[in-house]
CSV table of C-alpha atoms in Angstrom, one decimal:
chain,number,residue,atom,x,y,z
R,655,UNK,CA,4.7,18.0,9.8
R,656,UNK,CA,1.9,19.6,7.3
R,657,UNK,CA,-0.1,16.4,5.6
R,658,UNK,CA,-0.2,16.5,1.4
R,659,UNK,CA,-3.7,17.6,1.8
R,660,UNK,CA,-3.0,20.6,3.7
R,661,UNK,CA,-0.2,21.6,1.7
R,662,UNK,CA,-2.5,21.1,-1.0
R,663,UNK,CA,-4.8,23.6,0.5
R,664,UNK,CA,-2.3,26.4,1.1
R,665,UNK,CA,-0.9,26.1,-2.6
R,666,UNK,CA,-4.9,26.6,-3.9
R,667,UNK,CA,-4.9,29.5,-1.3
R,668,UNK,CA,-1.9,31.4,-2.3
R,669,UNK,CA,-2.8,30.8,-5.9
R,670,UNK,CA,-6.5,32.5,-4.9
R,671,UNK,CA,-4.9,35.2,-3.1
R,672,UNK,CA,-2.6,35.7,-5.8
R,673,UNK,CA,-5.5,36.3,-8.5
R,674,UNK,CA,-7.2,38.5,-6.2
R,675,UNK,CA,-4.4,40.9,-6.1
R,676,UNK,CA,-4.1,41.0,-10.1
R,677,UNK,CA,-4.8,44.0,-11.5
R,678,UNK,CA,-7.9,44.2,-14.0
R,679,UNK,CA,-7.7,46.8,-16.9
R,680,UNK,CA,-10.3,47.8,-19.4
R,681,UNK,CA,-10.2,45.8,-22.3
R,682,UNK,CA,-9.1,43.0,-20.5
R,683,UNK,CA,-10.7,39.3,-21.3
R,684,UNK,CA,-11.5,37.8,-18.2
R,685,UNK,CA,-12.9,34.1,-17.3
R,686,UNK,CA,-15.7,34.2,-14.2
R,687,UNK,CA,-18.5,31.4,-12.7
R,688,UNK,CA,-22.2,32.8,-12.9
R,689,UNK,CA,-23.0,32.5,-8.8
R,690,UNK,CA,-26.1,34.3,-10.1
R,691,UNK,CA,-28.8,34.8,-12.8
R,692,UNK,CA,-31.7,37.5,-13.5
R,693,UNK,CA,-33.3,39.0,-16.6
R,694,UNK,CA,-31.5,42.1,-15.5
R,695,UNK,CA,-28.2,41.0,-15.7
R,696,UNK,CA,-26.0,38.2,-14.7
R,697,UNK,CA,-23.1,38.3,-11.7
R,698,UNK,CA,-19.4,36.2,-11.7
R,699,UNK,CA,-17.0,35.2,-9.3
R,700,UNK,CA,-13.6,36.4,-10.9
R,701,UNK,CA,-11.5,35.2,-8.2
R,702,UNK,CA,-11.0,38.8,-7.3
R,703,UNK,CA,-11.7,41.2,-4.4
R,704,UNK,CA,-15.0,42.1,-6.3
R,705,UNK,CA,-16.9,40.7,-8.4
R,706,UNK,CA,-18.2,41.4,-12.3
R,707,UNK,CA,-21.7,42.2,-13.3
R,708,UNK,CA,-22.8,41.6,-17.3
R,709,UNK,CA,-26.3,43.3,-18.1
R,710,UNK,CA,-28.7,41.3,-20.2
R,711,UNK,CA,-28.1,44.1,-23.1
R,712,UNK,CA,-24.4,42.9,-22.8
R,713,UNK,CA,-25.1,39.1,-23.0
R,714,UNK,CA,-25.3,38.2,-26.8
R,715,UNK,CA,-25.9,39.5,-30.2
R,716,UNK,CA,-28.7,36.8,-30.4
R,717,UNK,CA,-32.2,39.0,-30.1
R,718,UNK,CA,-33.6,35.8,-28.5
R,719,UNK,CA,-30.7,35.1,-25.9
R,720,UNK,CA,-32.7,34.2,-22.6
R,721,UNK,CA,-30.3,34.3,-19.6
R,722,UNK,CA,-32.6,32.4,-17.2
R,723,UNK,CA,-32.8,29.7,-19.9
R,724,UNK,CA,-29.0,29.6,-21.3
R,725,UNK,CA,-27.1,30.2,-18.4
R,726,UNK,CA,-26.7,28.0,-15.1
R,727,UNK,CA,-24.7,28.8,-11.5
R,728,UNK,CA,-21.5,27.4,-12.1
R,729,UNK,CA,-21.2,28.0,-15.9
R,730,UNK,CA,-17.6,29.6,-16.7
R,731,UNK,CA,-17.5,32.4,-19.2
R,732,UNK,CA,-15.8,35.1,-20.7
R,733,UNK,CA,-16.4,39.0,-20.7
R,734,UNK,CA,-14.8,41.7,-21.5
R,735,UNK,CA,-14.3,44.8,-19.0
R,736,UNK,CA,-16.0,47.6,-19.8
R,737,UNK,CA,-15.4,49.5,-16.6
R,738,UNK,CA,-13.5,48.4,-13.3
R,739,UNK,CA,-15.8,50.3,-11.6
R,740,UNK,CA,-19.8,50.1,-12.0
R,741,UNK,CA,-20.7,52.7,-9.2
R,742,UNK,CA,-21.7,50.0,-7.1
R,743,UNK,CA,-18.1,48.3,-6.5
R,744,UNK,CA,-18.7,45.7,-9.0
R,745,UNK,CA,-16.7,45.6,-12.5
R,746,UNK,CA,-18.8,46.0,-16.0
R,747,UNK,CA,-18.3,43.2,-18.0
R,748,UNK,CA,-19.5,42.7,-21.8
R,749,UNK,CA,-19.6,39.1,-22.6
R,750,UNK,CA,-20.7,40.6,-26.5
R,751,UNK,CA,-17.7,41.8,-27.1
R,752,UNK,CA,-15.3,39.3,-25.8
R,753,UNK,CA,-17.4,36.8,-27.9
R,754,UNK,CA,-16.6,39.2,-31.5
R,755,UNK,CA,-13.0,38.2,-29.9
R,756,UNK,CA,-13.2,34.7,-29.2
R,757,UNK,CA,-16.0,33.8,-31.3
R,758,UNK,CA,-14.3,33.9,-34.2
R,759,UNK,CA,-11.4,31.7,-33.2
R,760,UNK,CA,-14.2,29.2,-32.4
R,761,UNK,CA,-15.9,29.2,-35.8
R,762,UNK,CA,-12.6,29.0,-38.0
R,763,UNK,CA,-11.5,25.8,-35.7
R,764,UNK,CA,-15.6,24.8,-36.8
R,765,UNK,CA,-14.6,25.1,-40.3
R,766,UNK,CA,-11.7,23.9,-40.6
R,767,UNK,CA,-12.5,20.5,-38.8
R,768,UNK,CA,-16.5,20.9,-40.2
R,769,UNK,CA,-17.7,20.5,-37.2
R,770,UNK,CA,-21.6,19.8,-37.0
R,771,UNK,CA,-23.9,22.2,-35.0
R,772,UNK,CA,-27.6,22.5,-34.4
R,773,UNK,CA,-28.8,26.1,-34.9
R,774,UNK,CA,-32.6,27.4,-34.5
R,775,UNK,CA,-33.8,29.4,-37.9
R,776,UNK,CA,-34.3,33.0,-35.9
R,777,UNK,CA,-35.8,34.7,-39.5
R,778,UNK,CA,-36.1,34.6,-43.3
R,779,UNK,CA,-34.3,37.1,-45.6
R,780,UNK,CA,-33.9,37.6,-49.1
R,781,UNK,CA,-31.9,34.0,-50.8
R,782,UNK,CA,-32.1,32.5,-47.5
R,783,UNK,CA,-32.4,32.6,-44.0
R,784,UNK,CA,-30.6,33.8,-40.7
R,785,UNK,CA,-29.4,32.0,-37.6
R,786,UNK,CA,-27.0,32.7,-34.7
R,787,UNK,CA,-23.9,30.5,-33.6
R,788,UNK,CA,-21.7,31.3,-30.9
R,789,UNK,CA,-23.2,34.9,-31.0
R,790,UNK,CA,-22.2,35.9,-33.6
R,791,UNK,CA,-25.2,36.1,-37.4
R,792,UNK,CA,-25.2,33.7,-39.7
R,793,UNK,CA,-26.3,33.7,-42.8
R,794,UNK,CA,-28.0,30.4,-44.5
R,795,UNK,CA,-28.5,30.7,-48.3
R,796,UNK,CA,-32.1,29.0,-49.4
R,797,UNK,CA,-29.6,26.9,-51.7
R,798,UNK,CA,-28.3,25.4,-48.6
R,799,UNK,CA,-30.9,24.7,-46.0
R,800,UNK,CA,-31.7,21.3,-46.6
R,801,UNK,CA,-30.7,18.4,-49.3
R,802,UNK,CA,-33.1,20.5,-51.4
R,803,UNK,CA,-33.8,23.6,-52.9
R,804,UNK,CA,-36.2,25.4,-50.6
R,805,UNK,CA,-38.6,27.7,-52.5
R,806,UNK,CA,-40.1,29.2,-49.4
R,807,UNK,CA,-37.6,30.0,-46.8
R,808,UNK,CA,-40.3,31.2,-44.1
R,809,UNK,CA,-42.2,27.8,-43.3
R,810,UNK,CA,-38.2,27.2,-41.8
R,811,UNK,CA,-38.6,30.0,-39.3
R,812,UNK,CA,-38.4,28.5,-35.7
R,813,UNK,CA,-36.7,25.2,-37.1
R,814,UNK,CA,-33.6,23.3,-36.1
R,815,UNK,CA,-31.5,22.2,-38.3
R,816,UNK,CA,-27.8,20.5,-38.2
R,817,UNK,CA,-25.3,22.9,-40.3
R,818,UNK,CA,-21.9,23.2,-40.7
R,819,UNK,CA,-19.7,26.2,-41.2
R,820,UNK,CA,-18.7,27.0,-45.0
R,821,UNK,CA,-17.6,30.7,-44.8
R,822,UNK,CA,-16.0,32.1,-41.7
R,823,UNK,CA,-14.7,35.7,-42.6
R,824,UNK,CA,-13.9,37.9,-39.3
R,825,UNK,CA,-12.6,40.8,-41.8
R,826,UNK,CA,-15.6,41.1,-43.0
R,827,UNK,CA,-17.9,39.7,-40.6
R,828,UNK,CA,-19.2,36.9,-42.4
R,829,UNK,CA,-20.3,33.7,-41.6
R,830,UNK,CA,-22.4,31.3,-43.9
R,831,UNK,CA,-23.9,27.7,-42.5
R,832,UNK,CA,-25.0,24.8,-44.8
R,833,UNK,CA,-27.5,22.6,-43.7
R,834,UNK,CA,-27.5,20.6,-46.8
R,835,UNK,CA,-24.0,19.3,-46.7
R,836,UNK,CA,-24.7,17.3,-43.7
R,837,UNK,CA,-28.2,16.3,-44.7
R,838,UNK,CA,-27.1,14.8,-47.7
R,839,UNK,CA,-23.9,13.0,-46.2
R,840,UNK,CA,-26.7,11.7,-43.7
R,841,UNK,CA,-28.9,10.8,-46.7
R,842,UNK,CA,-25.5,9.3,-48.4
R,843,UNK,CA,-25.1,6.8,-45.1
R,844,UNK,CA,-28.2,5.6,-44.7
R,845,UNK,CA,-28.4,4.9,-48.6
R,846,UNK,CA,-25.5,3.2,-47.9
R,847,UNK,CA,-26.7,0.4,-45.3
R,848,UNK,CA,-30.0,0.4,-47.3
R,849,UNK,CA,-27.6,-1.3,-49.8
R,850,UNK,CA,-24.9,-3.4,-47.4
R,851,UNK,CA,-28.1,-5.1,-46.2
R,852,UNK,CA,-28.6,-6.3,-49.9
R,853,UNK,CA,-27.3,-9.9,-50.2
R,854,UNK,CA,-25.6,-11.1,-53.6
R,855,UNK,CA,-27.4,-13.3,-55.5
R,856,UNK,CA,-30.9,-12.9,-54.0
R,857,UNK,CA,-33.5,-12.3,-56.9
R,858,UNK,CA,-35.6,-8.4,-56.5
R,859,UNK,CA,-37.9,-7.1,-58.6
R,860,UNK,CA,-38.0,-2.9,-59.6
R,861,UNK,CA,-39.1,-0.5,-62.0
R,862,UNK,CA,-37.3,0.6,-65.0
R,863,UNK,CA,-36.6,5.0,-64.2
R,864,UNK,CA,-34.5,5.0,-66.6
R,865,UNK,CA,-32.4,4.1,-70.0
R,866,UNK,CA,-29.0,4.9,-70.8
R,867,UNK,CA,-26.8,3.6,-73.9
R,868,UNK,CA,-25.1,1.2,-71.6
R,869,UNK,CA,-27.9,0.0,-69.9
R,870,UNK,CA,-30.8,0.7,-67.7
R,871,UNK,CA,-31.4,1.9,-64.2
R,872,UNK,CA,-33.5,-0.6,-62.0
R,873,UNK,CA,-35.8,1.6,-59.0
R,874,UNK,CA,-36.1,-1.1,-56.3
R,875,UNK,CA,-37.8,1.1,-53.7
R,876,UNK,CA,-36.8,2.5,-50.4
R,877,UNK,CA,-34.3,5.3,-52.8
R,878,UNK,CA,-32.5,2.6,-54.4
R,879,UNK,CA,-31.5,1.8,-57.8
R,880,UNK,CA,-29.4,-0.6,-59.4
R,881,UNK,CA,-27.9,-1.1,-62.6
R,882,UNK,CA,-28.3,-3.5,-65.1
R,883,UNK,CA,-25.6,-3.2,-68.0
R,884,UNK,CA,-26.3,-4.2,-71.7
R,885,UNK,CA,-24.0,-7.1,-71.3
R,886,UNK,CA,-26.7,-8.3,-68.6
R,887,UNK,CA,-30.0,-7.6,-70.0
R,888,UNK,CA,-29.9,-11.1,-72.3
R,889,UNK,CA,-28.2,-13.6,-73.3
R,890,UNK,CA,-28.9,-12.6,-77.0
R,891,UNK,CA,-27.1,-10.3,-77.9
R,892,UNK,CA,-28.5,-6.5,-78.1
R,893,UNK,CA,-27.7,-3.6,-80.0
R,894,UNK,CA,-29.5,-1.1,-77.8
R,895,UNK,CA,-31.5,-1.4,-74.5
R,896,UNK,CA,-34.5,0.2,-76.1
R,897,UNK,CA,-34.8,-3.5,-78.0
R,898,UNK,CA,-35.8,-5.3,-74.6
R,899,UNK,CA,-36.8,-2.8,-72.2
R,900,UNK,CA,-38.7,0.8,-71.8
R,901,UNK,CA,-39.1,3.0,-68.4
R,902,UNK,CA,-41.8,2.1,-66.2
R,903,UNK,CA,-41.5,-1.9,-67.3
R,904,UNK,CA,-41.6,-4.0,-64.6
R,905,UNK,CA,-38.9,-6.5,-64.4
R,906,UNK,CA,-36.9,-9.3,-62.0
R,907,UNK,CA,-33.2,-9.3,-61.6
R,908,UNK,CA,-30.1,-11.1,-59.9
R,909,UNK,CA,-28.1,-8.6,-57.1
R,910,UNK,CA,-24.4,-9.5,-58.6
R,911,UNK,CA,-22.6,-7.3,-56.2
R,912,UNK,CA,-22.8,-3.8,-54.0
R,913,UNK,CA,-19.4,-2.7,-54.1
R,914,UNK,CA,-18.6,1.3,-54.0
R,915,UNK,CA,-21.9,1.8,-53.0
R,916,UNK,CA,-23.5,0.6,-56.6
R,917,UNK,CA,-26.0,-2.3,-57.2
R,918,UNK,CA,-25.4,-4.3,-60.3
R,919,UNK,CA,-28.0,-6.6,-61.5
R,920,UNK,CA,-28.3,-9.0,-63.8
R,921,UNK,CA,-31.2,-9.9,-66.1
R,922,UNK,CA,-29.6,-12.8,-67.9
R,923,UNK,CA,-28.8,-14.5,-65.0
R,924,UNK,CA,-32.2,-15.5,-64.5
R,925,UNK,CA,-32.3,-16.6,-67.8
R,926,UNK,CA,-29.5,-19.1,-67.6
R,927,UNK,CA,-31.4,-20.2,-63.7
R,928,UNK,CA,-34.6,-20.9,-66.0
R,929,UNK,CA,-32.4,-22.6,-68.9
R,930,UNK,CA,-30.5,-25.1,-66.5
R,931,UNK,CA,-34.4,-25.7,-64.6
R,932,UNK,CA,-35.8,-26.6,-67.6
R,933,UNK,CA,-32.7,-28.7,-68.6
R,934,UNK,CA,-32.9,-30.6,-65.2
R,935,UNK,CA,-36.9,-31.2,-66.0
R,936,UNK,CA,-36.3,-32.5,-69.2
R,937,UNK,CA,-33.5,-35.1,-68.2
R,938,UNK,CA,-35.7,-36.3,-65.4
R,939,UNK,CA,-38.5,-36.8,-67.4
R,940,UNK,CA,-36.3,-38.7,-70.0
R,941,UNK,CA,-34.6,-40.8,-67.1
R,942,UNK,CA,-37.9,-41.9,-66.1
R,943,UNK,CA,-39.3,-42.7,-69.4
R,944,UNK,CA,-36.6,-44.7,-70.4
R,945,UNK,CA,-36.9,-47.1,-67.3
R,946,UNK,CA,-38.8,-50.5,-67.3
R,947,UNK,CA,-42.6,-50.0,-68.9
R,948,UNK,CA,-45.4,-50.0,-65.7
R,949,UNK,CA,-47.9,-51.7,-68.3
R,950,UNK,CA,-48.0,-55.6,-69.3
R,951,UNK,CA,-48.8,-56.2,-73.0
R,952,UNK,CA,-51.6,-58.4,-74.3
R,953,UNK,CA,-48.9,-61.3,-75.6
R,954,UNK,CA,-47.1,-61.8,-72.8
R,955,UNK,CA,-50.3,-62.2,-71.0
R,956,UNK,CA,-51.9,-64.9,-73.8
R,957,UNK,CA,-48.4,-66.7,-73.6
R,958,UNK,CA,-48.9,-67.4,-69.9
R,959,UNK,CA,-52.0,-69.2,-70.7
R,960,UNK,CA,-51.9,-73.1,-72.0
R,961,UNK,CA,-55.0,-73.4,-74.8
């Protein structure tokens, strides 16, 4: 009676044996494991009675593809067949060409579910600069490199950046990266927490940036502003914010809330805190002067006496 484990076994055989007798055609895709790595060229186990051989020229579009560096024993990959017969019993494979098939599919799944990636600026060109993902060029306009405008798209040579895929056209073999989409939504979330850490009701102190008709803009540092509306700058009432305020005064406010991401704050709140202090100093002081005098007068202390 054959064990599960050897029955096992002779399934994985027949299925080996099976895949050895296949018959590979030029053209054909085929999925191999690197068993070995040189600068010359690169050899896979194809589960076949020979196996395939990929020179470095065959590798990847990518001028600085390094095999010894990119490539491990036991990686799987895919190749095309260039010849089923090399001269030396081995099959030519082209993992370049495969990868302008497969690639492709890759980057439009990239796009469509903006997938983030970290790509190494290989070289600048004019309006931007040029990278390589998945093999295949890609194209980063200067607009797009970083949350910024970049005037000078050469001090980015050599740099990595995190990009995401805004244009994949196989047709006509054009892909475009943006590094600033996911630079700003980074910048966008850590704004964000800067302001979830701010607590309602706690007293800051900023720099007027700016005025609008409704109100005026509050910098309080680490990129935050804040917002104080008309209706908040005093309790007198205001025809425009120019009456109480100009850019670059320093001024205190209340944080009334953070939702959506937005800091309101409130001048006139403070005003009605100082109001109700001053109130609350002025009735102790008259509760305490109206009690019983500390000081005897001069004829209650003559009456005590018998002349």
């Amino acid at each position: 009676m054959e064990s599960a484990g050897s029955t096992e076994t002779m399934k994985d055989y027949e299925k080996e044996l099976e895949q050895s007798f296949r018959t590979i055609r030029e053209g054909d895709i085929v999925s191999g494991t690197v068993i070995a790595v040189s600068e010359e060229d690169v050899t896979l186990d194809l589960a076949y009675y020979t196996q395939g051989v990929i020179k470095a020229e065959n590798l990847s579009n990518d001028p600085d593809f390094n095999p010894k560096e990119q490539l491990n024993q036991g990686d799987v990959i895919e190749a095309t067949v260039i010849r089923v017969d090399d001269g030396n019993g081995n099959i030519e494979l082209s993992r370049k060409e495969a990868n302008d098939v497969l690639a492709w599919e890759k980057l439009k799944e990239m796009l469509e579910q903006e997938t983030v990636v970290t790509v190494r600026i290989k070289e600048s060109v004019p309006a931007g600069v040029v990278t390589f993902l998945e093999g295949i060029r890609a194209f980063i306009p200067a607009s797009q490199i970083s949350a910024d405008y970049v005037e000078d798209t050469s001090k980015w040579i050599g740099k990595e950046i995190k990009a995401v895929v805004i244009t994949a056209d196989k047709e006509k073999d054009k892909l475009v990266l943006s590094g600033k989409k996911v630079a700003r939504k980074e910048q966008e979330e850590e704004r964000n927490h800067k302001i979830a850490m701010l607590v309602p009701g706690t007293v800051v102190e900023g720099t007027v940036e700016s005025i609008m008709p409704y109100g005026a803009f509050v910098s309080l540092g680490n990129g935050i502003s804040g917002l104080v509306h008309i209706s908040q700058i005093s309790q007198k009432r205001i025809a425009s914010v120019h009456e109480v305020l100009k850019e670059g005064q320093k001024v205190k406010a209340k944080i009334l809330n953070t939702n959506d991401g937005k800091v309101s704050l409130s001048m006139k709140a403070l005003e009605d805190i100082m109001e109700n202090t001053q109130a609350d100093e002025t009735a102790e002081a008259q509760e305490y002067s109206s009690g019983e005098s500390a000081s005897t007068s001069l004829g209650d202390l003559l009456s005590k006496f018998k002349l």
